[in-house]
Short mmCIF file of C-alpha atoms in Angstrom, two decimals:
data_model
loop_
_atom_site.label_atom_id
_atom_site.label_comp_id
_atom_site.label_asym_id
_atom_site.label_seq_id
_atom_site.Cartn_x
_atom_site.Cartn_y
_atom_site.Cartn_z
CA UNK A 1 88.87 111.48 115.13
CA UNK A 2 87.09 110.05 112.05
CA UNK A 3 88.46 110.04 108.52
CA UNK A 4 85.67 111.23 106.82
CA UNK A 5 82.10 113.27 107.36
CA UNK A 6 79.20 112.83 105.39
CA UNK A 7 76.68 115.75 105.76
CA UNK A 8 72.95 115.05 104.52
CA UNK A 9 70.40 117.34 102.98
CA UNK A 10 67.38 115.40 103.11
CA UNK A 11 65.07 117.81 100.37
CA UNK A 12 64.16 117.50 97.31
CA UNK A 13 61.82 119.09 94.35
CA UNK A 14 61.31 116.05 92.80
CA UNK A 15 61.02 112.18 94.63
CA UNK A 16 62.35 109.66 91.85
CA UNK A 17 60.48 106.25 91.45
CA UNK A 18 63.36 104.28 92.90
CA UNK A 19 64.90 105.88 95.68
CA UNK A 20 64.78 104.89 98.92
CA UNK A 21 66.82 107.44 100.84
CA UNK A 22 65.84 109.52 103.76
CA UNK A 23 64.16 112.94 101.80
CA UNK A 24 61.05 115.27 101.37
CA UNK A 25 59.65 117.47 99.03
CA UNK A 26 61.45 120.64 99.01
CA UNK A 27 58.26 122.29 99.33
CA UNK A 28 57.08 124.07 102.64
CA UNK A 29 59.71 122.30 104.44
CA UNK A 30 61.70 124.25 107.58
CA UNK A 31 64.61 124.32 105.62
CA UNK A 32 66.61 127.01 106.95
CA UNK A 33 65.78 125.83 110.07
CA UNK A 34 67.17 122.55 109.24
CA UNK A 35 70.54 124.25 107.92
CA UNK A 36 70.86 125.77 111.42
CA UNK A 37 70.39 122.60 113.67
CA UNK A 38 72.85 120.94 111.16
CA UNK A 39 75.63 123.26 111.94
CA UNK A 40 74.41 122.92 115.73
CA UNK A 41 75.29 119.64 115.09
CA UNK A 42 78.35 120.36 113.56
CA UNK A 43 79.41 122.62 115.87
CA UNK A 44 78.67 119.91 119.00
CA UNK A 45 80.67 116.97 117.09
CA UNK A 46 84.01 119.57 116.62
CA UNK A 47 83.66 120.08 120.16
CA UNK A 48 83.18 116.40 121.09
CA UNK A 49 86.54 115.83 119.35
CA UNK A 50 85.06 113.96 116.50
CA UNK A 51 87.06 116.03 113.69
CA UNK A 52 90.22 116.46 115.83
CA UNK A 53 92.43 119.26 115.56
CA UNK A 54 92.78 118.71 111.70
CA UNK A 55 89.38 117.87 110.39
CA UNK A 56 88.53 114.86 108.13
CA UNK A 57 90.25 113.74 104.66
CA UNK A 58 86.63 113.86 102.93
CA UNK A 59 83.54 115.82 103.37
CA UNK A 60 80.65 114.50 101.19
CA UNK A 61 77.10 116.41 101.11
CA UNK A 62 74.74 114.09 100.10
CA UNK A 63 71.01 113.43 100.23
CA UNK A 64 67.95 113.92 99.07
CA UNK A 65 69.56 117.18 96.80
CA UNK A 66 72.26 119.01 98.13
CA UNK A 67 71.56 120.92 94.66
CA UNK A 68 67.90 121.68 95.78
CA UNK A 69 68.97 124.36 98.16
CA UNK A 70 68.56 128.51 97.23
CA UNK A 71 71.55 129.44 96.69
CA UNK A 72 71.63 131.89 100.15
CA UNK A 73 70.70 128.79 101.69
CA UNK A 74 73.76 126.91 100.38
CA UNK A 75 75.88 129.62 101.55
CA UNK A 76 74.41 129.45 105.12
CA UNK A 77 75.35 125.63 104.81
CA UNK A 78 79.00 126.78 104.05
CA UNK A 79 79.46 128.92 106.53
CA UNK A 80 78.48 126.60 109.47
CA UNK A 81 80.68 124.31 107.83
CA UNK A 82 83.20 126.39 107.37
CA UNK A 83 83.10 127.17 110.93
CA UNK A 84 82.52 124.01 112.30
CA UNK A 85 84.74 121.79 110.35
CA UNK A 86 88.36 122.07 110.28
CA UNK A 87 90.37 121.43 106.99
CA UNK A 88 93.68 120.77 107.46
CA UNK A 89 93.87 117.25 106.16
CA UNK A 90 91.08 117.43 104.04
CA UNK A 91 91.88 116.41 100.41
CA UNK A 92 88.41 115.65 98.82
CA UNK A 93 85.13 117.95 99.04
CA UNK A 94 82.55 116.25 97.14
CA UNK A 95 78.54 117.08 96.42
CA UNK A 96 75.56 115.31 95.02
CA UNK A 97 73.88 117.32 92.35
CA UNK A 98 70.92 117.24 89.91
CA UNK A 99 71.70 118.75 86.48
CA UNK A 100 68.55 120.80 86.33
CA UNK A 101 69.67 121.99 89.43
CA UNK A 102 73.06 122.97 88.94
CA UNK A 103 73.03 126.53 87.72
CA UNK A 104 76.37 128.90 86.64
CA UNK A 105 75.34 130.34 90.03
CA UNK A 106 75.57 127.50 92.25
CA UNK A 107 78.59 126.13 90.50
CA UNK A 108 80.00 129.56 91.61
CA UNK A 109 78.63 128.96 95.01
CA UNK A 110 80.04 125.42 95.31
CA UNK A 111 83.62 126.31 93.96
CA UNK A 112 84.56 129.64 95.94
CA UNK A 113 83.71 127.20 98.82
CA UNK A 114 86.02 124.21 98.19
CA UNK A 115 83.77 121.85 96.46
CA UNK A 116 86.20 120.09 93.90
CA UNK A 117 84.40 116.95 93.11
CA UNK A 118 80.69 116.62 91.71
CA UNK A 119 78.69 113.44 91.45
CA UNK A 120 76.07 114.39 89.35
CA UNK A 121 72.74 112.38 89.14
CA UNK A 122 72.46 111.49 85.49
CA UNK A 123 71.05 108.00 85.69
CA UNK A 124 70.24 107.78 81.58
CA UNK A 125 70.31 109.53 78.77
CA UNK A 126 67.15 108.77 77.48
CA UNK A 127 64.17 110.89 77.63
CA UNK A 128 61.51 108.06 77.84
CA UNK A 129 63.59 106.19 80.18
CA UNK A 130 64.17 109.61 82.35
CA UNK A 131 60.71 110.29 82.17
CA UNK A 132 59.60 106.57 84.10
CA UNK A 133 62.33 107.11 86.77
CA UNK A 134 60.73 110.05 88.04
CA UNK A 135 63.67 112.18 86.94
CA UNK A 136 63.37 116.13 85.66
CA UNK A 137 66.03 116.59 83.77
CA UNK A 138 66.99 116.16 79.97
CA UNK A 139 69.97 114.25 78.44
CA UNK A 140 70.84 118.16 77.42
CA UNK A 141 70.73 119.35 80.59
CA UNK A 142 72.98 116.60 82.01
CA UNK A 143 75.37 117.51 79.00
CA UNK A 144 75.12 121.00 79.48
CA UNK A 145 75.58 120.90 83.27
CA UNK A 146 78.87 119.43 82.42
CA UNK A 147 80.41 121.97 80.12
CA UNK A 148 79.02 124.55 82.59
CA UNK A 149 81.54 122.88 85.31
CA UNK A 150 83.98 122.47 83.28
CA UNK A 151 83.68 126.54 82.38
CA UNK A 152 83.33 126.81 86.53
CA UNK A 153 86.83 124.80 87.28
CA UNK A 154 85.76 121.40 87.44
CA UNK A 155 87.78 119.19 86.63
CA UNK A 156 86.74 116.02 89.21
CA UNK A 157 82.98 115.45 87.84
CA UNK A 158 81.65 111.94 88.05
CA UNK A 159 78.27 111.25 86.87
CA UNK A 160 76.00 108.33 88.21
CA UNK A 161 73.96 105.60 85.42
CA UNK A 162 71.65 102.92 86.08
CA UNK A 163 70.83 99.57 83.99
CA UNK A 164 68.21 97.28 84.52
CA UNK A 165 65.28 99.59 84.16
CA UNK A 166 62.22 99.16 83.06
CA UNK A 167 61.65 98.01 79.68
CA UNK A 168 65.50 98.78 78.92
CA UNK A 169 66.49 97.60 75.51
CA UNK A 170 70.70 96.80 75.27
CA UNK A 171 70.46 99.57 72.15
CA UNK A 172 69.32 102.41 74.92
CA UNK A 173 71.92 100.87 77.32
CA UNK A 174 74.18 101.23 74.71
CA UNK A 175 73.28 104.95 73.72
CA UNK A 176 73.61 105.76 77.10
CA UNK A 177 77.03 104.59 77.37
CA UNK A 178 77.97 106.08 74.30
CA UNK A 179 76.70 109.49 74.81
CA UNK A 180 78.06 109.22 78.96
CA UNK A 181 81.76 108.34 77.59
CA UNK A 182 81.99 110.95 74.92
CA UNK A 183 81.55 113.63 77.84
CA UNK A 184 85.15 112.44 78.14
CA UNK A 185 84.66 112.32 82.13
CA UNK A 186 87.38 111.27 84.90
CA UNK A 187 84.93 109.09 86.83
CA UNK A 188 81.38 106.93 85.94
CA UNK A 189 79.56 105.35 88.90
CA UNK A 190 76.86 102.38 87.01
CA UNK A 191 74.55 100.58 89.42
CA UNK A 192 71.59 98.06 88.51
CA UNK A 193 68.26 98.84 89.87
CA UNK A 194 67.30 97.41 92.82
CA UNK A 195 63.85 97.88 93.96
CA UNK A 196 63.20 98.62 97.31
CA UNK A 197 60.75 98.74 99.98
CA UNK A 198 58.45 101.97 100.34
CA UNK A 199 59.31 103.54 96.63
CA UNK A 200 56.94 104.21 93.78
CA UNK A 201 58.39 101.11 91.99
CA UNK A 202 58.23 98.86 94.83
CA UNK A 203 54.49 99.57 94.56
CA UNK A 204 54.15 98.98 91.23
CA UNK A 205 56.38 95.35 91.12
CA UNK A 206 53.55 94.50 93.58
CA UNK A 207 50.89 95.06 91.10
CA UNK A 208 52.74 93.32 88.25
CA UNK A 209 53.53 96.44 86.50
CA UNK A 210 56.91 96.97 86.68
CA UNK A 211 58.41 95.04 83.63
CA UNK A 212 62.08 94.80 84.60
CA UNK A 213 64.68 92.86 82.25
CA UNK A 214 65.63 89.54 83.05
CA UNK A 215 68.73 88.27 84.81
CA UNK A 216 70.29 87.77 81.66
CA UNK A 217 69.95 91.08 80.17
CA UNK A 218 71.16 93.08 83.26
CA UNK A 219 74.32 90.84 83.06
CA UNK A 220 74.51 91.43 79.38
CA UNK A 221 74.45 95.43 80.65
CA UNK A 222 76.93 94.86 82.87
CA UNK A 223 79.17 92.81 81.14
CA UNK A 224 78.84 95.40 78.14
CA UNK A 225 79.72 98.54 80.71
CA UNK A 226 82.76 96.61 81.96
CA UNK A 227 84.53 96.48 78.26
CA UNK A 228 83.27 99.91 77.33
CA UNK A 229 84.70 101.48 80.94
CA UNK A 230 87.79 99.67 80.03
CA UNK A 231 88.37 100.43 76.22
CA UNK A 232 88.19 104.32 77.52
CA UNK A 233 90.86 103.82 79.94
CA UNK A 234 88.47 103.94 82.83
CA UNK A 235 89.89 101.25 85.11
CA UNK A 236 87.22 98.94 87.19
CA UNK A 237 88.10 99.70 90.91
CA UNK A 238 84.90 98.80 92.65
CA UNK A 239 82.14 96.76 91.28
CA UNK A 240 80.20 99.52 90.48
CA UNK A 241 82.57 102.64 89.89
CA UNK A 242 85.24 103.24 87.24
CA UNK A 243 88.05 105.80 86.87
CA UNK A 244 91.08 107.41 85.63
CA UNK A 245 94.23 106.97 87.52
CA UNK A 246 93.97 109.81 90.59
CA UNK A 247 90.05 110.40 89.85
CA UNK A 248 88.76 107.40 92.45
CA UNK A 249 86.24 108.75 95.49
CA UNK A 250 88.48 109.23 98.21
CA UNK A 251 85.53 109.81 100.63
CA UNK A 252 83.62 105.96 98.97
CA UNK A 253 86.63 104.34 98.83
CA UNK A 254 86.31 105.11 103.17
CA UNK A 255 83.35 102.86 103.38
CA UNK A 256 84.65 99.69 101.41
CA UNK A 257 87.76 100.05 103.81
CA UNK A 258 85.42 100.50 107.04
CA UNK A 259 86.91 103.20 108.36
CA UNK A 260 85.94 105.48 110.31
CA UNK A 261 83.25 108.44 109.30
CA UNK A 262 81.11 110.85 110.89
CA UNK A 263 77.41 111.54 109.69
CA UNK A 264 75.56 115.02 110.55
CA UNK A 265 71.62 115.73 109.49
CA UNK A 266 68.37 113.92 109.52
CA UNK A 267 69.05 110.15 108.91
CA UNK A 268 72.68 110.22 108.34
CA UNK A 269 74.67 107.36 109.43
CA UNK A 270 78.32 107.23 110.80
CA UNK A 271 80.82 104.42 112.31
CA UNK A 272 82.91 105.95 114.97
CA UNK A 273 84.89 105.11 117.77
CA UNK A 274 83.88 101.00 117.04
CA UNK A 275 80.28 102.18 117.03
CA UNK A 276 78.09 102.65 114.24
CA UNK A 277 75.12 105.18 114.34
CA UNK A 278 72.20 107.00 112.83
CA UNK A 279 70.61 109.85 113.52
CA UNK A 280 66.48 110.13 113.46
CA UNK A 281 65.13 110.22 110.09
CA UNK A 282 62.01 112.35 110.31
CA UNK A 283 62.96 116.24 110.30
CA UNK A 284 61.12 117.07 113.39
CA UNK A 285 62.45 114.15 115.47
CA UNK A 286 65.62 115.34 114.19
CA UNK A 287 65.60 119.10 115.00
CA UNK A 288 64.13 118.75 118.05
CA UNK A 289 66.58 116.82 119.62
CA UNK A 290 69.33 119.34 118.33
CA UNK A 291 67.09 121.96 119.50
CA UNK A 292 66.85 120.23 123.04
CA UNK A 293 70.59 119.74 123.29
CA UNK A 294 70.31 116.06 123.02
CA UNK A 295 72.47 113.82 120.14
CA UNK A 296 70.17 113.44 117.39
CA UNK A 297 71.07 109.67 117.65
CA UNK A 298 68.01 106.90 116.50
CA UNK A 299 70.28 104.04 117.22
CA UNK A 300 73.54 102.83 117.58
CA UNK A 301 75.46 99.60 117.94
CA UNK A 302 78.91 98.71 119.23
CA UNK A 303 80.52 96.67 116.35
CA UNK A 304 81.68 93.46 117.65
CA UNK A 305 85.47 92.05 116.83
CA UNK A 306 83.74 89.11 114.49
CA UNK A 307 81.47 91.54 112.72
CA UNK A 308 84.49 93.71 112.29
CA UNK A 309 85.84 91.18 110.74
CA UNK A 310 83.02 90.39 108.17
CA UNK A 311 82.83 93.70 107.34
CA UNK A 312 86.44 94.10 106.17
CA UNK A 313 85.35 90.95 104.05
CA UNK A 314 82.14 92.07 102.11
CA UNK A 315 83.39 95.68 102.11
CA UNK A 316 87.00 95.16 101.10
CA UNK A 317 85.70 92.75 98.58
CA UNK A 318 84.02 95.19 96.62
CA UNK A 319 86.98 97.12 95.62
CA UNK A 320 88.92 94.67 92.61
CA UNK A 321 92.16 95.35 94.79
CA UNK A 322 90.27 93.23 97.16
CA UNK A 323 91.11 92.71 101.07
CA UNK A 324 95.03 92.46 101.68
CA UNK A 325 96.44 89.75 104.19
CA UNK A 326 98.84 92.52 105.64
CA UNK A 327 96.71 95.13 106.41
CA UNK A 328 94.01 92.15 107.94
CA UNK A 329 96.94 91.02 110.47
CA UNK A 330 97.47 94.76 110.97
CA UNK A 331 94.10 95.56 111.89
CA UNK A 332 92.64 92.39 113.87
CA UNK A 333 96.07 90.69 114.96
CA UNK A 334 94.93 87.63 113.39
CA UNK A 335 95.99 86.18 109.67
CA UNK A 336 92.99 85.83 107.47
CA UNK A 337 93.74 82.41 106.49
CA UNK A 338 92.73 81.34 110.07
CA UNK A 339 90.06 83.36 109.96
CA UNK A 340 88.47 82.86 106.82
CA UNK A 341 90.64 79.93 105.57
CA UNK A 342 87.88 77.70 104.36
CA UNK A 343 85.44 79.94 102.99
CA UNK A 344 88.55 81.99 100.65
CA UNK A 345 89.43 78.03 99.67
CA UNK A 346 86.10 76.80 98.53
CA UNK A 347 85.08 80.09 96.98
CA UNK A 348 88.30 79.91 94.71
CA UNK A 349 87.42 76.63 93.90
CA UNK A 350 84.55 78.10 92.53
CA UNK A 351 86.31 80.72 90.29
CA UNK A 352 85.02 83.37 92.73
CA UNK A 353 87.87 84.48 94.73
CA UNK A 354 91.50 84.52 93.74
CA UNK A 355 95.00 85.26 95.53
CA UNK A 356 98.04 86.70 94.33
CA UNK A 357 99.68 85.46 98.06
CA UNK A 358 99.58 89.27 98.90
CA UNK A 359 95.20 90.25 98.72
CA UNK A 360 92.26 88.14 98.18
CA UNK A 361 90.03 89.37 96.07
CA UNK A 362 86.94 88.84 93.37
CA UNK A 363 87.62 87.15 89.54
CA UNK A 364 85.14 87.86 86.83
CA UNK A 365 82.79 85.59 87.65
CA UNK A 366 82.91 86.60 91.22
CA UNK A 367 82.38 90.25 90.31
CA UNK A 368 78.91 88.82 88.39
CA UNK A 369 78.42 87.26 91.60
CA UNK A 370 79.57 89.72 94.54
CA UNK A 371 75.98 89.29 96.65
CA UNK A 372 76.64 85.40 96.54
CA UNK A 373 80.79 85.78 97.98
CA UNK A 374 79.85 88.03 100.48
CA UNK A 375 77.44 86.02 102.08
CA UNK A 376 80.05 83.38 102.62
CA UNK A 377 81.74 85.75 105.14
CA UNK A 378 78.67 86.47 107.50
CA UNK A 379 77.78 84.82 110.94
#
């Protein structure tokens, strides 16, 4: 039985410059087709056991869009889940959403159907800035999205930011910020850019036209969203995600644990049963191995005891409670002082990790530094 299930809708109307995640234009895509092979697949993992008689603690829809759906097609979604997924322990539905996306309607469609949480795709509130990302939206629409949830039911709404964009001054960093905290929100995730392989700005780096900001700057952004996150009361507890006391993702705070999760749709990945997993990425590869009766499985691969191990490092890590000595003995039978004796001493020495005798887990300058720590605990 896994603790949580992640569900991905790989469609969208719009591909943004950065993102590297499994999707396709909405646009003369099978997509109702892909809704029913998904709750196929649903349907197949309930009978394999993998939600057990009470279902999982989180369901997450993610993508591409979840938001990019008609909304008939997000009630077909619901009703295979619905169906598929029991909810007896379940204490945290949460969806993805664009806010030019996220009409009255849908909110409607979302809430009569136990969606409490939203993680809405903001990224800036900029126009300009917006505008190079790839994005659609408006800073209004973002802020209008949000009083429109709020007049739904919504209380749980988290909206995403990035720093370290192109030609990003502090004073639109700053604007941002401003304009993000007076929404007066529960939860903010804020992530740096990273460019990846196969995106629109990958392309462009390679051709010298990407001007990103320097090292210094993107610390100087992250430093500054730190003490703003704070003075609001939003307290720090993952290295990119802030919140109000009760307002933290249940279904994220799953993967910096490593436990156990199940994934369902084109490209989704899930760690089960000591294995980790993902399903084929391309649609049609996809469907037709639901259609064929086979598990839509690309690859898996049985986690070893000593990558285990690492994993509860660089994952546990990320959280600021960091990885507790307790609950490592629990798990692997070992204490993490024989384990990873020698890398937790020289990293403190370094002002990276500290201990309280109960958790280790990252100072300031490790936070600034997380990429660097982690590497310390892999083979």
């Amino acid at each position: 039985m896994t603790d949580g299930l992640y569900i991905h809708i790989p469609f969208c109307h719009q591909i943004c410059f950065y993102c590297d995640f499994n999707k396709v234009f909405f646009k003369n895509q099978p997509v109702d087709e892909y809704i029913d092979c998904l709750g196929e697949e649903l349907r197949r993992m309930r009978g394999e056991g993998m939600f057990g008689s009470d279902g999982p603690l989180t369901i997450f829809l993610g993508g591409g869009t979840p938001t990019a759906l008609e909304d008939r097609q997000l009630e077909k979604l619901f009703a295979y889940i619905d169906s598929a997924v029991p909810k007896g322990r379940l204490i945290e539905f949460s969806t993805e959403a664009n806010p030019d996306e996220l009409t009255p309607d849908k909110l409607a469609i979302l809430w009569d159907n136990g969606v409490r949480r939203l993680s809405i795709g903001v990224q800036s509130f900029d126009a300009g800035l917006l505008e190079r990302l790839g994005r659609t939206h408006s800073p209004n629409d973002a802020e209008r999205v949000v009083r429109q949830a709020r007049d739904t039911g919504f209380e749980n709404i988290s909206i995403d930011l990035m720093y370290g964009l192109p030609e990003q001054t502090m004073a639109q960093w700053e604007d941002t910020l401003d304009r993000a905290l007076s929404l007066g929100l529960p939860h903010y995730s804020a992530y740096s850019l990273i460019v990846e392989p196969k995106t629109v700005f990958y392309n462009l780096m390679n051709k010298n036209l990407l001007p990103l900001p320097g090292e210094d700057l993107e610390a100087d952004m992250f430093n500054l969203l730190m003490e703003r996150m704070a003075h609001s009361g939003l307290r720090q507890y993952e290295i990119s995600n802030f919140a109000k006391e009760g307002y933290e993702s249940v279904h994220n705070k799953l993967y910096w644990q490593n436990r156990s999760y199940a994934g369902a749709g084109a490209g989704a990945h899930g760690y089960a049963g000591g294995v980790r997993y993902s399903n084929h990425g391309p649609l049609k590869k996809y469907m037709n191995a639901v259609l064929e009766g086979r598990r839509p499985v690309f690859e898996e691969h049985r986690v070893t005891a000593g990558e285990e191990m690492e994993e509860e490092m660089f994952l546990g890590l990320r959280m600021t409670e960091g990885v507790r000595f307790d609950m490592f003995r629990e798990r692997f039978g070992r204490e993490l002082e024989d384990v990873y004796g020698s890398q937790i001493r020289e990293l403190t020495n370094q002002d990276l990790l500290t201990s309280d005798g109960e958790s280790v887990r990252l100072t300031k300058k490790g936070i600034f530094l997380g990429n660097e720590v982690f590497q310390q605990f892999l083979g």
